[in-house]
Coordinates of C-alpha atoms in Angstrom, one line a residue:
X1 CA 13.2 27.4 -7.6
X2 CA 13.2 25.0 -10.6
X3 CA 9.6 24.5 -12.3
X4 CA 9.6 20.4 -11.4
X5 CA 8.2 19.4 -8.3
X6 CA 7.8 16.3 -6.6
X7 CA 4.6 14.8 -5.6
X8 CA 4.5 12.1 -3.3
X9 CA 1.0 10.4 -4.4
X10 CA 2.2 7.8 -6.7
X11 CA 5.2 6.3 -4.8
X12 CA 7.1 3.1 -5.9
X13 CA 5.6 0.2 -4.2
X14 CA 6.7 -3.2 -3.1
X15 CA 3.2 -4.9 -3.4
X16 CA 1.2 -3.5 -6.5
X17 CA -1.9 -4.4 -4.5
X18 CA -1.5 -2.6 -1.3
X19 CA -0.9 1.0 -1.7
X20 CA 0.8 1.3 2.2
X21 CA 3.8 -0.9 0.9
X22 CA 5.9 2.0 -0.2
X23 CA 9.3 0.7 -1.7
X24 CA 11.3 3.1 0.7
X25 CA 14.7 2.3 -0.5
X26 CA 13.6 3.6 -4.1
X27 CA 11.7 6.5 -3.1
X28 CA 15.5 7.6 -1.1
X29 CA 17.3 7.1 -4.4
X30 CA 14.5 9.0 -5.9
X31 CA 14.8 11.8 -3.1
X32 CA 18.6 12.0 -3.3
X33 CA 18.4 12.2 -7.4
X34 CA 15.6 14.7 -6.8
X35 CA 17.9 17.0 -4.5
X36 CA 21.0 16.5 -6.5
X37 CA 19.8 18.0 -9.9
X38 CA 18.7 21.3 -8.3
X39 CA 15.3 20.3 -7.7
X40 CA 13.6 21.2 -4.4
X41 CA 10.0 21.2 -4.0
X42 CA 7.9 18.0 -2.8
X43 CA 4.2 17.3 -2.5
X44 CA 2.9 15.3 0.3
X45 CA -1.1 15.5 1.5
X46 CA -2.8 13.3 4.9
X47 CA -4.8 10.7 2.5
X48 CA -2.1 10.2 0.2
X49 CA -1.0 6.2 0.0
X50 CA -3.6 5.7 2.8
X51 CA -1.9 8.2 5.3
X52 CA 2.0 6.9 4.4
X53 CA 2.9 9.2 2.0
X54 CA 4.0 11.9 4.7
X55 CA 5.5 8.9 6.8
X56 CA 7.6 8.5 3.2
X57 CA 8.3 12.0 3.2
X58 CA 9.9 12.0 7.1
X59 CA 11.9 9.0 6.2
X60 CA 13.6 9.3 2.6
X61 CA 13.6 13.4 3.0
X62 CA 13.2 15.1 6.0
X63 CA 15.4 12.1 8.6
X64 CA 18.6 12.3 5.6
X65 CA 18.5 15.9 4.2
X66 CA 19.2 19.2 6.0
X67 CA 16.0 21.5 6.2
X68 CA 16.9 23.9 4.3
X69 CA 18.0 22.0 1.1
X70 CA 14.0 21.0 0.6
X71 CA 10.8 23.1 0.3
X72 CA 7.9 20.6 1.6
X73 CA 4.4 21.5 1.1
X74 CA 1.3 19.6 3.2
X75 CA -2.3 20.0 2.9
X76 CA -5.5 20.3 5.3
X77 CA -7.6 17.5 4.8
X78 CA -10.7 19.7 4.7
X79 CA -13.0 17.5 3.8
X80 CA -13.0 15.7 7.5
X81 CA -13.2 18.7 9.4
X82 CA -16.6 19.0 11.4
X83 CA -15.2 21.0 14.0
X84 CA -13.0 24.1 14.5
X85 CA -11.2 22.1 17.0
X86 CA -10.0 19.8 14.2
X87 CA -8.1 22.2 12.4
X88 CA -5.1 21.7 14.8
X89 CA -5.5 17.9 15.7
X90 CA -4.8 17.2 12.1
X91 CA -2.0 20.0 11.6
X92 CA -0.1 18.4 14.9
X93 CA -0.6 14.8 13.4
X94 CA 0.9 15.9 10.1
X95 CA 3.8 17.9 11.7
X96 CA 4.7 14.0 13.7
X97 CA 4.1 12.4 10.2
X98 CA 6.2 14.9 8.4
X99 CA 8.9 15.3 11.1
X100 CA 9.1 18.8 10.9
X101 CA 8.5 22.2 13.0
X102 CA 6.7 24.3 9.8
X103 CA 5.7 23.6 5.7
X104 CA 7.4 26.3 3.2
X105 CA 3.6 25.4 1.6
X106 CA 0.8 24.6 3.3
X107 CA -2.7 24.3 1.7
X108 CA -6.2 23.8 2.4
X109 CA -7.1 20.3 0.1
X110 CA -9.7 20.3 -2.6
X111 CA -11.6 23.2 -2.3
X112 CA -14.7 23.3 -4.3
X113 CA -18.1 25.1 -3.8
X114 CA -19.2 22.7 -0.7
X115 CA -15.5 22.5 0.9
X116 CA -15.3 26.0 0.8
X117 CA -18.3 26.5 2.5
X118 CA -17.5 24.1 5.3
X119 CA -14.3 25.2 5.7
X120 CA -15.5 29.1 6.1
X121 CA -18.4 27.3 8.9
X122 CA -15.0 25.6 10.9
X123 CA -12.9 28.7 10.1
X124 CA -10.0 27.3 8.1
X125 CA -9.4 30.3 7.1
X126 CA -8.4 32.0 9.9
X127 CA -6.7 28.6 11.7
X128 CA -4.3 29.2 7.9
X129 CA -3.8 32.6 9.1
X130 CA -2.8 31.8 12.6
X131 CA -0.3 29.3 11.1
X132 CA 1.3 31.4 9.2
X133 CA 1.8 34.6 11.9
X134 CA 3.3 31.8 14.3
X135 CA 5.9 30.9 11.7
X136 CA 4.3 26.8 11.1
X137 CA 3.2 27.8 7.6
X138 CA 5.5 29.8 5.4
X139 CA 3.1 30.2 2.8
X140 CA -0.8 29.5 2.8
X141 CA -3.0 28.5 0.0
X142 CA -5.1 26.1 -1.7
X143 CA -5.9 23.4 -3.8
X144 CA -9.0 23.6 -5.8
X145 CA -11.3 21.4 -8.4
X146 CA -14.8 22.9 -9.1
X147 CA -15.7 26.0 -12.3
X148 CA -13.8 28.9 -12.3
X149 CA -16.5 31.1 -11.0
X150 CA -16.2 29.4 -7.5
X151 CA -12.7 29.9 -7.8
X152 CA -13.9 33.5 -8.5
X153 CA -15.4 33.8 -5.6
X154 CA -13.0 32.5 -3.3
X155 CA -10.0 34.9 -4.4
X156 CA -12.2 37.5 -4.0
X157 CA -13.2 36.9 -0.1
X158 CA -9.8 36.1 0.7
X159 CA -7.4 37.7 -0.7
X160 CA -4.5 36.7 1.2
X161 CA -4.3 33.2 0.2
X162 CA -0.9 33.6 -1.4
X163 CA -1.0 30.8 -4.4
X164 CA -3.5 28.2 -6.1
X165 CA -3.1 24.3 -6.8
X166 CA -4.9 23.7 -10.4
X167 CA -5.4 20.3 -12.2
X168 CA -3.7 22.1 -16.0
X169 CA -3.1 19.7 -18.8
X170 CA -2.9 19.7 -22.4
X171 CA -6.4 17.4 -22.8
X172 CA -8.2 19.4 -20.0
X173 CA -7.0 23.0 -21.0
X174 CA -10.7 23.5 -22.7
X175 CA -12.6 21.3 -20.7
X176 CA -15.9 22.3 -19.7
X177 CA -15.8 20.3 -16.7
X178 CA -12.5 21.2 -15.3
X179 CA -12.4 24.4 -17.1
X180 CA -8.2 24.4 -16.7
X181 CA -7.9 27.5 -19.1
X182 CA -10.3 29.4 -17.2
X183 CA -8.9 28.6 -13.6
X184 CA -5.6 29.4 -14.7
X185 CA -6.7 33.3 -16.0
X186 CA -8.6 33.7 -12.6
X187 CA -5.4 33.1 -10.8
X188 CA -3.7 34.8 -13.0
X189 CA -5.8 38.2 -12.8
X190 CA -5.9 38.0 -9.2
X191 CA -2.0 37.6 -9.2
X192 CA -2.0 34.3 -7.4
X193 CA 1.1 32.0 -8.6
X194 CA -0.4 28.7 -9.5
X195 CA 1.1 25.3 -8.6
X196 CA 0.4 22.7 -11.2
X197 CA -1.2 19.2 -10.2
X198 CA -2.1 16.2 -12.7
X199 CA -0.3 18.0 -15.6
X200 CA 0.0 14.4 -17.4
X201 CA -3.3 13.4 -16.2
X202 CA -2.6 10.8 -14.0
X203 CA -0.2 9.1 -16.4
X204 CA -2.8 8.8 -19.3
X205 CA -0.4 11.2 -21.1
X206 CA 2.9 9.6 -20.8
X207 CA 0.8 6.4 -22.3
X208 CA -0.7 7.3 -25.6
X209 CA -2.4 5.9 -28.5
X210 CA -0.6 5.3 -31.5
X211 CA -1.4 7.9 -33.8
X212 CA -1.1 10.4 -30.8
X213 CA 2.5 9.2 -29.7
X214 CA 3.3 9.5 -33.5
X215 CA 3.0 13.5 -33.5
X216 CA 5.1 13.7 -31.0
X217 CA 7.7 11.4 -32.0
X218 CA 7.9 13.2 -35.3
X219 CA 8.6 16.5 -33.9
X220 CA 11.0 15.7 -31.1
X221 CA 12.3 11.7 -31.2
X222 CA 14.2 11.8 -28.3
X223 CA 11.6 13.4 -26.2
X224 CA 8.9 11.1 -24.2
X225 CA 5.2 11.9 -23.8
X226 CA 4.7 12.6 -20.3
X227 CA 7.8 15.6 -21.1
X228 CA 5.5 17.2 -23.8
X229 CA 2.9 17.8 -21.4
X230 CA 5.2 18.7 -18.5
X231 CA 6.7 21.6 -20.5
X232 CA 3.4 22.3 -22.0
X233 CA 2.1 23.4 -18.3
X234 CA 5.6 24.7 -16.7
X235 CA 5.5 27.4 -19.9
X236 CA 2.5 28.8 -19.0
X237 CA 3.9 32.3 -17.6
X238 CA 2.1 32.1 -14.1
X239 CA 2.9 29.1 -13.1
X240 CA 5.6 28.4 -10.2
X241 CA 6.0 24.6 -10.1
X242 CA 4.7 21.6 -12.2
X243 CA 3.9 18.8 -10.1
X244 CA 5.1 15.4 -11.4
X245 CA 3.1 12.1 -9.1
X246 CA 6.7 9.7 -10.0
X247 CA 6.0 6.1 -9.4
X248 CA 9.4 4.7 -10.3
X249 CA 13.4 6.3 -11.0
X250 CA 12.9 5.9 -14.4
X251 CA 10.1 8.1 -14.7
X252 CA 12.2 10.4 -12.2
X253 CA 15.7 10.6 -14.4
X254 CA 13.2 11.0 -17.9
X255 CA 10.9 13.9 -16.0
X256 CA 14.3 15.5 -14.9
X257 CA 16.0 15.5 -17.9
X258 CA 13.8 17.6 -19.5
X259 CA 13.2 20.0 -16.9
X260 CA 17.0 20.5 -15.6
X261 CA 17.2 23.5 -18.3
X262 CA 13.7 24.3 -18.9
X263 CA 12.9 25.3 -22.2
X264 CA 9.1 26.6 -22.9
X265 CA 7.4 25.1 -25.8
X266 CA 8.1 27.4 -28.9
X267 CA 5.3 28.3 -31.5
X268 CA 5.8 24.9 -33.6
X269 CA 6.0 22.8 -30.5
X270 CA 3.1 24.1 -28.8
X271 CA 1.0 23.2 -32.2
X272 CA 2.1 20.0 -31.9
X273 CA 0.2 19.5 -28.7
X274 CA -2.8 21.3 -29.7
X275 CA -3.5 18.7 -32.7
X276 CA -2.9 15.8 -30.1
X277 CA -5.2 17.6 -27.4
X278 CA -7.5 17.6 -30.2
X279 CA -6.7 14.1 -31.4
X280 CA -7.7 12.5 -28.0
X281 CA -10.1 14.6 -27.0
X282 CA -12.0 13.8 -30.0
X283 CA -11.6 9.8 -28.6
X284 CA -12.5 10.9 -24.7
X285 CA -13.8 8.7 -22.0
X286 CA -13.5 9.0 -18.3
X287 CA -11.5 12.1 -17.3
X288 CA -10.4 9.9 -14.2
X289 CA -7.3 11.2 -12.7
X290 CA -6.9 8.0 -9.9
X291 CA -6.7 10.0 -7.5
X292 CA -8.2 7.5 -5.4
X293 CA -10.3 10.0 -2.9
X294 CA -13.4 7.6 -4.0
X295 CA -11.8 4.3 -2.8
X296 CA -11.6 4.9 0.5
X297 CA -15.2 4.0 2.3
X298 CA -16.5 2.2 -0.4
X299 CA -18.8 -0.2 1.0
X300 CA -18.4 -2.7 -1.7
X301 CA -14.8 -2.4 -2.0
X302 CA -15.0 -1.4 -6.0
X303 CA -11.5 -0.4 -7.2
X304 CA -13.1 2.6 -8.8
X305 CA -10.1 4.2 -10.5
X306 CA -8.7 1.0 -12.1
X307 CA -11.9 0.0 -13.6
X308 CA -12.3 3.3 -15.2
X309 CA -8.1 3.0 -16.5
X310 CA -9.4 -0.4 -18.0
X311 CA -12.2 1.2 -19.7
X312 CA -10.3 4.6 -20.9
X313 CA -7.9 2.2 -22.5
X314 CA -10.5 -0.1 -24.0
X315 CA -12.6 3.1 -25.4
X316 CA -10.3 6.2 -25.7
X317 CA -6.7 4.6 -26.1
X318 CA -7.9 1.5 -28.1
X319 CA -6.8 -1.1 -27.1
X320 CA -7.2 -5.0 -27.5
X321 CA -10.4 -6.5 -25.8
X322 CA -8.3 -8.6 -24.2
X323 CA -7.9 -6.4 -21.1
X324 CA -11.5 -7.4 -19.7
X325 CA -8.5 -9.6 -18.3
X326 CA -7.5 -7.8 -16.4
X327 CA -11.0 -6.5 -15.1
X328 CA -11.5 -10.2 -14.6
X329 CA -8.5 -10.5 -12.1
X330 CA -9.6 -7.3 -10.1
X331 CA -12.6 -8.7 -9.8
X332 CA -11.3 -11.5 -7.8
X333 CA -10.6 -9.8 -4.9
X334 CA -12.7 -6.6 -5.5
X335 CA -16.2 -5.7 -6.2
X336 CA -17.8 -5.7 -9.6
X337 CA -18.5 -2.6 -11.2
X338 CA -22.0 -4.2 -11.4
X339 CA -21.9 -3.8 -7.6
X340 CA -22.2 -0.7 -7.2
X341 CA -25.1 0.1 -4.7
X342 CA -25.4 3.9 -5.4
X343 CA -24.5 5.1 -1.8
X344 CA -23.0 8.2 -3.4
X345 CA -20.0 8.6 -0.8
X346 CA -18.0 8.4 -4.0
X347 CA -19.3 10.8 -5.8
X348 CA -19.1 13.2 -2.8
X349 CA -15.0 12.6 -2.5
X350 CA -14.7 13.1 -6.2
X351 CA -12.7 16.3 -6.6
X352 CA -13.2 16.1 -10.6
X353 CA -17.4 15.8 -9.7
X354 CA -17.5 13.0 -11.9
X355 CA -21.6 10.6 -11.9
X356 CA -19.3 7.8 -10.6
X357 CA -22.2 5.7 -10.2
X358 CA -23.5 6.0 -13.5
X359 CA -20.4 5.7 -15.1
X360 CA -19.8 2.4 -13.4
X361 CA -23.4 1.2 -15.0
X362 CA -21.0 1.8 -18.2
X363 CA -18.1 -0.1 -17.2
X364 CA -19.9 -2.7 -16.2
X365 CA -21.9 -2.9 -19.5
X366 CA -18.4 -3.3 -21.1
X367 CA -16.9 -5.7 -18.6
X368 CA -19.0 -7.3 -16.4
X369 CA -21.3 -9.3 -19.1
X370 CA -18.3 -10.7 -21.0
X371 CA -17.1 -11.8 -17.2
X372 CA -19.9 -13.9 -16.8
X373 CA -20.4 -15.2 -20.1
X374 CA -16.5 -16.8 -19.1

């Protein structure tokens, strides 16, 4: 199976506002493109694009392609099970969505310390185990966001989870926070075969500052951003596939170009992107991956992830002040980051465990006053 995989959380869509207005027609050329280069593996999940994604995934994949040309993987929304009964009223649901009779992947979503907990409680475990001995689940795993030593843990009490979903990337490979380095030798030492997810970061590597962008461009010219850190996580030895969210053909036909005959970084290339991890991590802000798990319940309707794009770009990517903007024109139609009323709900969907509501006392200090001096 070829390292690139599709993940169908970023679609193509027909109204920039309204993330249920999937732009089908591209997303089939996308598919068929996909398909055509050798590529095989796709990414779908319940929440993603507000519960379309695997209704995408049915209709440009599954309705025009034979079964076995694809390897589809799904995931267990975990964190809205409060009952064992659950397990298998989202699992049908997602089957109808997906129009299929079993995932070649299947995973249990986001596990961290609490999840995990709650999903040993409702025994999603053992519901993963059942799947697979009744042939709906080829192979079971998980996804995960929390410190390696939960991760620890988890490998250790069940061993037969067969592979691990890990945010890797150039800019978190140190972190403290995400701790990608360390994630990836836990996996690795309990022989688990890791899936890749957010290896450009949620795009913030395909769009770089200047002086970043520049070290690239003098190594390899002909080579874009987001293919540096692509490659950077697909040569890591352990890992299986590289998940790539692609929200347009272009972005498709560029990400497949460079993976068609994967190359692994070589010595000089992989110093390349060590001085820019260390170039922007020197400049870091919000290690927001718009993942959009926070949006959803928000009682005052705060566009979380886009506020905290605006304010990466104004403090770690540099760029002009004139995108309060844009803050200005999201504001219209969405809360303030000044409205925030603390609830917390956010914070609690937050697979990267960010202090969302403190961070949006910062955004706001950035965005909000100039708003109102307008």
């Amino acid at each position: 199976m070829k390292k690139l995989g599709f993940g169908l959380m970023r679609l193509p869509l027909s109204d920039a506002g309204n993330p249920q207005s999937i732009d089908l027609p591209q997303v089939c050329r996308m598919t068929d493109c996909f398909l055509e280069k050798g590529f095989t593996y796709f990414d779908t999940a319940y929440p993603y694009h507000q519960g379309t994604s695997e209704v995408a995934a049915r209709k440009a994949l599954v309705e025009r392609h034979p079964r076995a040309s694809f390897t589809l993987a799904d995931k267990m929304p975990t964190w809205l099970i409060t009952d064992s009964g659950d397990y298998q009223k989202y699992f049908d649901e997602q089957l109808a969505r997906c129009g299929v009779d079993y995932f070649d992947y299947y995973l249990l979503h986001a596990l961290d310390k609490k999840n995990y907990a709650d999903t040993l409680k409702h025994g999603g475990f053992a519901f993963m185990q059942r799947l697979k001995a009744e042939g709906k689940v080829k192979r079971a795993g998980f996804s995960f966001h929390d410190k390696a030593e939960v991760l620890e843990q988890i490998l250790a009490e069940h061993p037969e989870m067969e592979f691990v979903q890990l945010q890797i990337n150039y800019v978190d490979w140190e972190s403290k926070s995400v701790e990608a380095r360390r994630c990836y030798e836990t996996a690795t030492k309990h022989h688990k075969p890791v899936i890749v997810m957010e290896p450009v970061k949620g795009g913030l590597l395909a769009a770089l500052p200047p002086e970043a962008e520049r070290l690239f461009k003098a190594a390899r010219r002909d080579a874009s951003t987001a293919s540096w850190a692509l490659r950077y996580a697909a040569s890591l030895d352990n890992v299986a596939v590289v998940l790539s969210g692609m929200s347009n053909f272009d972005q498709l036909a560029d990400n497949v170009s460079h993976m068609q005959d994967f190359a692994p970084l070589d010595g000089a290339e992989r110093k390349v992107v060590e001085a820019a991890a260390e170039l922007l991590n020197a400049g870091s802000a919000i290690p927001c991956t718009a993942c959009q798990y926070c949006v959803d319940g928000c009682p005052q309707n705060i566009p979380i992830p886009k506020y905290f794009t605006l304010y990466n770009d104004r403090k770690r990517f540099r760029l002009a002040p004139n995108h309060a903007n844009s803050y200005r024109n999201l504001a219209q139609s969405h809360g303030k980051a000044g409205d925030c009323i603390e609830c917390g709900q956010c914070e609690a969907a937050c697979p990267q465990h960010l202090k969302i509501t403190e961070l949006l006392k910062e955004v706001s200090a950035v965005f909000d006053a100039p708003a109102q001096k307008k």
